[in-house]
Amino acid sequence: MTASAASRRVRIQCRGTVQGVGFRPTVHRLATSLGLGGWVANNPAGATVVVEGPAPVVERFVETLPAALPPLASLHAVELEEENLLGEEEFQVRGSLAGLRAGALVPPDAALCAACRRDMDDPSGRRYRYPFTTCTGCGPRFTLVTRLPYDRERTSMSCFPMCDACRGEYTDPADRRFHAEPVCCAACGPKLWLTDGRGLEITRGPDAISGARQALLDGAVVAVKGLGGFQLACRADEDGAVHRLRERKRRPTKPLAIMVSCLKQARRLVHLDAADEQLLSSPRAPVLLAPARRDAPVSELVAPGLGDLGVMLPTTPLHVELLRGADFPPLVMTSGNRSEEPICHGNREALERLRGLADRFLLHDRDIVRPVDDSVLRTSATGPVMVRRARGWVPEPLPLPQAVPEPVLALGGHLQTTACLAVDGQAFPSQHVGDLGSESARSFLRTVVEGLEALLEVAPRAITCDSHPDYPSGRLAQELARTRGGDVLRVQHHLAHAAAVMAENRGFPGPGETALAVCLDGTGWGPDGTAWGGEWLLIPGDLRWRRLAGLEPLPLVGGEAAVREPWRVAAAALAIAGEKELLRRLPLAGQVAPERLMDVARLTDSGRWPLASGAGRVFEAMGALLGLTAVNSWEGEAAVRLESLAAASPPGPAWPELALDTAGKLPRIPSSRLLAAAAVRLARGEDPAGVAAGFHETFVSLAADLTTRVAPPGLSTVALGGGAMINRLLARGLGRRLRGAGFDVLGAHAVPPGDGGLSYGQAVIAAAMSARGLDPRRAELPEDA
């Protein structure tokens, strides 16, 4: 056999997360260890690898590469092409190949890795306690890059020329900082300084961290420039510090996240299993909502009335230094903004918008290109549930059931808003935007859309949004479609919830298939003009979906005020059930004057109030009956407090007097009678926690019975979606009963089950519609829907 016949040269196109994750250094090390020649380079599609050498060795390289990937890398597709031999014997890392993006991905930001932590702990090292230490395995990525391919000159590190020592690491194939684009040290990298509340500099360098630490110990509120934006920090173990932060931020009761220095500290605050600890200490490093320990050494003001605490570990070297030392107290670490505003990410912006909130500002001169909040997940029996998808996950793509023939932009709803871009066979949800009630939030949504489109190098003409006629996201969709000469597709709210859960689990129905979804949330615009929120939907592959069942609609006496004040829904429900006289004898009467309660009860049957069938409204009304809160100061507060109270009681049986309402064509859960049954028990003096637990168990029992009743014969899969599925008791109980009835239950984990996942669901529906030439706005409804 000739030398030429025994050798082989192969071009390998690698698609996936292969830029900014140490992929090229890994390829270099693998190729040189095998004695192969060739090169590797980033390109618009991901990365190109060319290897040349003995055919068996080239084959071994191709087989070994997927298993040799660095921790942050992932391969979605690999394409091989044979090339003519060139006789190359050395392997090189080449400069990036230019061109329009064709599939290249930017990885999410990653928390500090163990190797860099060791560098920071080494007094003899160049990066001893340096707060911007990073390598190919950790550090900023999505928040740093301006455009692709991912190279230093296209990041906010471009203005920091490397010193000789850092350049030596950057160009050494044997070094883990080989082509680590954010690489730097104290001699050449970003600088840190501390200012007072007016922005006047106090000190620089290591003294800035010492000054910030002392201010925190003294009870001050410190604004810290983190990975994706500013955070407001204070001691979590002092009532006074937490109270000051809440007053300034105008956040009276909404829970605050806590950052601790290590897992040992986290274990003192919350109950964690091995998987929880692994997630907390992973590169994603989210805020994790977990059951609080009774003796947790934190102020009760951190999460008043709730059974969970949100804990996180340090995500950046700066956070490591801020909390250094086993005796440093846990810190509240919350978004750097006033309530309902976008997070601050620029120094000047923070000094202006956070003035009066922070006593000190810990600043640095590395720009944050894209503001990104911390991700939030909640522990559950079936794995963590995503509450807010942001840092550590964005811009990681999710699957689409079909590839889209052209890019699609989805704009979500009104609350917990995200955007999502569908490109080819992938969906790219944006970072968390939030509620669109303020002009600054609406402007932020536009900025997020522009940034995501610029990164993916698309400007979609096909735009989809929620079917509600007056959401700001819908108005933006209309504006963009008009400007671009495109079309707007409006997708019903709960159809999008269902689609998101099914697509995440790769269970979206194909042609000839049918799926069942149970969607429980607060509010979503229904095709009949009422507010839906407790929906059993049948979704066939041709998208001619229909509503099979739901919750009894309740009047919102006072209109929009009833959403903020769940006591109104509670009073109306008892009036409908013929039990309004009980209102005077319930804990609710201690928060709302009995005369007001009776006034609302009397107005219930006037016929002039909007109707709402949302599960969220029912659970909030139950929380109000118990006197947990009559007015929500944050979305779903009464319902979350209700769950916390119920979790404190042993589970009991479902209430036997309740049954499904099957009198109409649309079977329903009798929401008014369910609330009245709870009121009767409270009025006769039963334990409130036991009543809360019984309410949950009864709702779960009715919901499971309703599912088995309406499921078509032979259908064995049901998807559970909507924001109410964040409730552990509800999701666990309903899932357990449905699995016991023989169903395969799909839940949301990679995207939020609530409105944070709407844009992904809208993109999924648009993709399915594009593939089948169908209109997702059509719904076949029962006559009484």
PDB file of C-alpha atoms in Angstrom, residues 621-720:
ATOM      1  CA  ALA A 621     -58.666  33.667  46.639  1.00  0.00           C
ATOM      2  CA  MET A 622     -58.015  30.725  48.952  1.00  0.00           C
ATOM      3  CA  GLY A 623     -54.946  32.508  50.337  1.00  0.00           C
ATOM      4  CA  ALA A 624     -57.105  35.575  50.952  1.00  0.00           C
ATOM      5  CA  LEU A 625     -59.796  33.543  52.771  1.00  0.00           C
ATOM      6  CA  LEU A 626     -57.083  32.316  55.130  1.00  0.00           C
ATOM      7  CA  GLY A 627     -56.025  35.886  55.830  1.00  0.00           C
ATOM      8  CA  LEU A 628     -52.531  35.309  54.388  1.00  0.00           C
ATOM      9  CA  THR A 629     -52.813  38.471  52.315  1.00  0.00           C
ATOM     10  CA  ALA A 630     -55.810  40.336  50.979  1.00  0.00           C
ATOM     11  CA  VAL A 631     -53.778  42.291  48.427  1.00  0.00           C
ATOM     12  CA  ASN A 632     -50.940  40.935  46.293  1.00  0.00           C
ATOM     13  CA  SER A 633     -47.832  43.110  46.485  1.00  0.00           C
ATOM     14  CA  TRP A 634     -46.258  40.832  43.849  1.00  0.00           C
ATOM     15  CA  GLU A 635     -47.710  38.473  41.277  1.00  0.00           C
ATOM     16  CA  GLY A 636     -49.231  35.372  42.854  1.00  0.00           C
ATOM     17  CA  GLU A 637     -48.275  36.316  46.426  1.00  0.00           C
ATOM     18  CA  ALA A 638     -51.438  34.949  48.032  1.00  0.00           C
ATOM     19  CA  ALA A 639     -51.118  31.653  46.164  1.00  0.00           C
ATOM     20  CA  VAL A 640     -47.452  31.213  47.096  1.00  0.00           C
ATOM     21  CA  ARG A 641     -48.196  31.927  50.742  1.00  0.00           C
ATOM     22  CA  LEU A 642     -51.043  29.396  50.544  1.00  0.00           C
ATOM     23  CA  GLU A 643     -48.674  26.694  49.294  1.00  0.00           C
ATOM     24  CA  SER A 644     -46.185  27.457  52.076  1.00  0.00           C
ATOM     25  CA  LEU A 645     -48.899  27.109  54.696  1.00  0.00           C
ATOM     26  CA  ALA A 646     -50.182  23.858  53.154  1.00  0.00           C
ATOM     27  CA  ALA A 647     -46.668  22.403  53.043  1.00  0.00           C
ATOM     28  CA  ALA A 648     -46.472  22.795  56.834  1.00  0.00           C
ATOM     29  CA  SER A 649     -49.340  20.321  57.302  1.00  0.00           C
ATOM     30  CA  PRO A 650     -49.399  16.566  56.702  1.00  0.00           C
ATOM     31  CA  PRO A 651     -51.391  15.781  53.561  1.00  0.00           C
ATOM     32  CA  GLY A 652     -54.966  14.746  54.166  1.00  0.00           C
ATOM     33  CA  PRO A 653     -57.775  13.291  52.050  1.00  0.00           C
ATOM     34  CA  ALA A 654     -59.689  15.198  49.420  1.00  0.00           C
ATOM     35  CA  TRP A 655     -62.949  16.716  50.629  1.00  0.00           C
ATOM     36  CA  PRO A 656     -65.664  14.185  49.794  1.00  0.00           C
ATOM     37  CA  GLU A 657     -68.528  16.639  49.189  1.00  0.00           C
ATOM     38  CA  LEU A 658     -66.854  18.082  46.064  1.00  0.00           C
ATOM     39  CA  ALA A 659     -67.433  16.635  42.597  1.00  0.00           C
ATOM     40  CA  LEU A 660     -67.000  17.813  39.025  1.00  0.00           C
ATOM     41  CA  ASP A 661     -69.669  19.992  37.464  1.00  0.00           C
ATOM     42  CA  THR A 662     -70.799  18.020  34.407  1.00  0.00           C
ATOM     43  CA  ALA A 663     -74.126  19.719  33.764  1.00  0.00           C
ATOM     44  CA  GLY A 664     -72.925  21.691  30.734  1.00  0.00           C
ATOM     45  CA  LYS A 665     -71.189  20.570  27.566  1.00  0.00           C
ATOM     46  CA  LEU A 666     -67.891  21.648  29.113  1.00  0.00           C
ATOM     47  CA  PRO A 667     -67.123  19.758  32.357  1.00  0.00           C
ATOM     48  CA  ARG A 668     -65.625  21.999  35.025  1.00  0.00           C
ATOM     49  CA  ILE A 669     -64.004  22.121  38.425  1.00  0.00           C
ATOM     50  CA  PRO A 670     -66.526  23.957  40.669  1.00  0.00           C
ATOM     51  CA  SER A 671     -64.274  26.757  41.897  1.00  0.00           C
ATOM     52  CA  SER A 672     -66.934  28.561  43.940  1.00  0.00           C
ATOM     53  CA  ARG A 673     -68.023  25.408  45.792  1.00  0.00           C
ATOM     54  CA  LEU A 674     -64.390  24.462  46.400  1.00  0.00           C
ATOM     55  CA  LEU A 675     -63.702  27.826  48.050  1.00  0.00           C
ATOM     56  CA  ALA A 676     -66.957  27.613  49.988  1.00  0.00           C
ATOM     57  CA  ALA A 677     -66.020  24.163  51.313  1.00  0.00           C
ATOM     58  CA  ALA A 678     -62.765  25.664  52.600  1.00  0.00           C
ATOM     59  CA  ALA A 679     -64.654  28.574  54.172  1.00  0.00           C
ATOM     60  CA  VAL A 680     -66.997  26.205  56.014  1.00  0.00           C
ATOM     61  CA  ARG A 681     -64.033  24.372  57.526  1.00  0.00           C
ATOM     62  CA  LEU A 682     -62.314  27.590  58.559  1.00  0.00           C
ATOM     63  CA  ALA A 683     -65.519  28.968  60.091  1.00  0.00           C
ATOM     64  CA  ARG A 684     -65.889  25.902  62.308  1.00  0.00           C
ATOM     65  CA  GLY A 685     -62.344  26.320  63.601  1.00  0.00           C
ATOM     66  CA  GLU A 686     -60.303  23.740  61.682  1.00  0.00           C
ATOM     67  CA  ASP A 687     -56.525  24.205  61.549  1.00  0.00           C
ATOM     68  CA  PRO A 688     -55.702  26.710  58.755  1.00  0.00           C
ATOM     69  CA  ALA A 689     -52.675  24.708  57.580  1.00  0.00           C
ATOM     70  CA  GLY A 690     -54.780  21.575  57.381  1.00  0.00           C
ATOM     71  CA  VAL A 691     -57.459  23.417  55.412  1.00  0.00           C
ATOM     72  CA  ALA A 692     -54.790  24.755  53.021  1.00  0.00           C
ATOM     73  CA  ALA A 693     -53.437  21.227  52.527  1.00  0.00           C
ATOM     74  CA  GLY A 694     -56.954  19.839  52.027  1.00  0.00           C
ATOM     75  CA  PHE A 695     -57.690  22.516  49.455  1.00  0.00           C
ATOM     76  CA  HIS A 696     -54.621  21.441  47.462  1.00  0.00           C
ATOM     77  CA  GLU A 697     -55.468  17.750  47.706  1.00  0.00           C
ATOM     78  CA  THR A 698     -59.072  18.343  46.658  1.00  0.00           C
ATOM     79  CA  PHE A 699     -58.092  20.482  43.681  1.00  0.00           C
ATOM     80  CA  VAL A 700     -55.571  17.837  42.605  1.00  0.00           C
ATOM     81  CA  SER A 701     -58.175  15.097  42.921  1.00  0.00           C
ATOM     82  CA  LEU A 702     -60.723  17.029  40.856  1.00  0.00           C
ATOM     83  CA  ALA A 703     -58.140  17.944  38.221  1.00  0.00           C
ATOM     84  CA  ALA A 704     -57.018  14.322  37.856  1.00  0.00           C
ATOM     85  CA  ASP A 705     -60.621  13.125  37.608  1.00  0.00           C
ATOM     86  CA  LEU A 706     -61.330  15.766  34.984  1.00  0.00           C
ATOM     87  CA  THR A 707     -58.283  14.675  32.956  1.00  0.00           C
ATOM     88  CA  THR A 708     -59.277  11.012  32.913  1.00  0.00           C
ATOM     89  CA  ARG A 709     -62.847  12.001  32.038  1.00  0.00           C
ATOM     90  CA  VAL A 710     -61.994  14.084  28.948  1.00  0.00           C
ATOM     91  CA  ALA A 711     -58.949  12.198  27.623  1.00  0.00           C
ATOM     92  CA  PRO A 712     -59.826  10.458  24.344  1.00  0.00           C
ATOM     93  CA  PRO A 713     -59.507   6.648  24.354  1.00  0.00           C
ATOM     94  CA  GLY A 714     -55.967   5.530  23.638  1.00  0.00           C
ATOM     95  CA  LEU A 715     -54.373   8.872  24.515  1.00  0.00           C
ATOM     96  CA  SER A 716     -51.761   8.236  27.190  1.00  0.00           C
ATOM     97  CA  THR A 717     -49.631  11.400  27.299  1.00  0.00           C
ATOM     98  CA  VAL A 718     -50.550  14.628  29.075  1.00  0.00           C
ATOM     99  CA  ALA A 719     -48.476  17.811  29.314  1.00  0.00           C
ATOM    100  CA  LEU A 720     -48.697  20.003  32.419  1.00  0.00           C
TER     101      LEU A 720
END
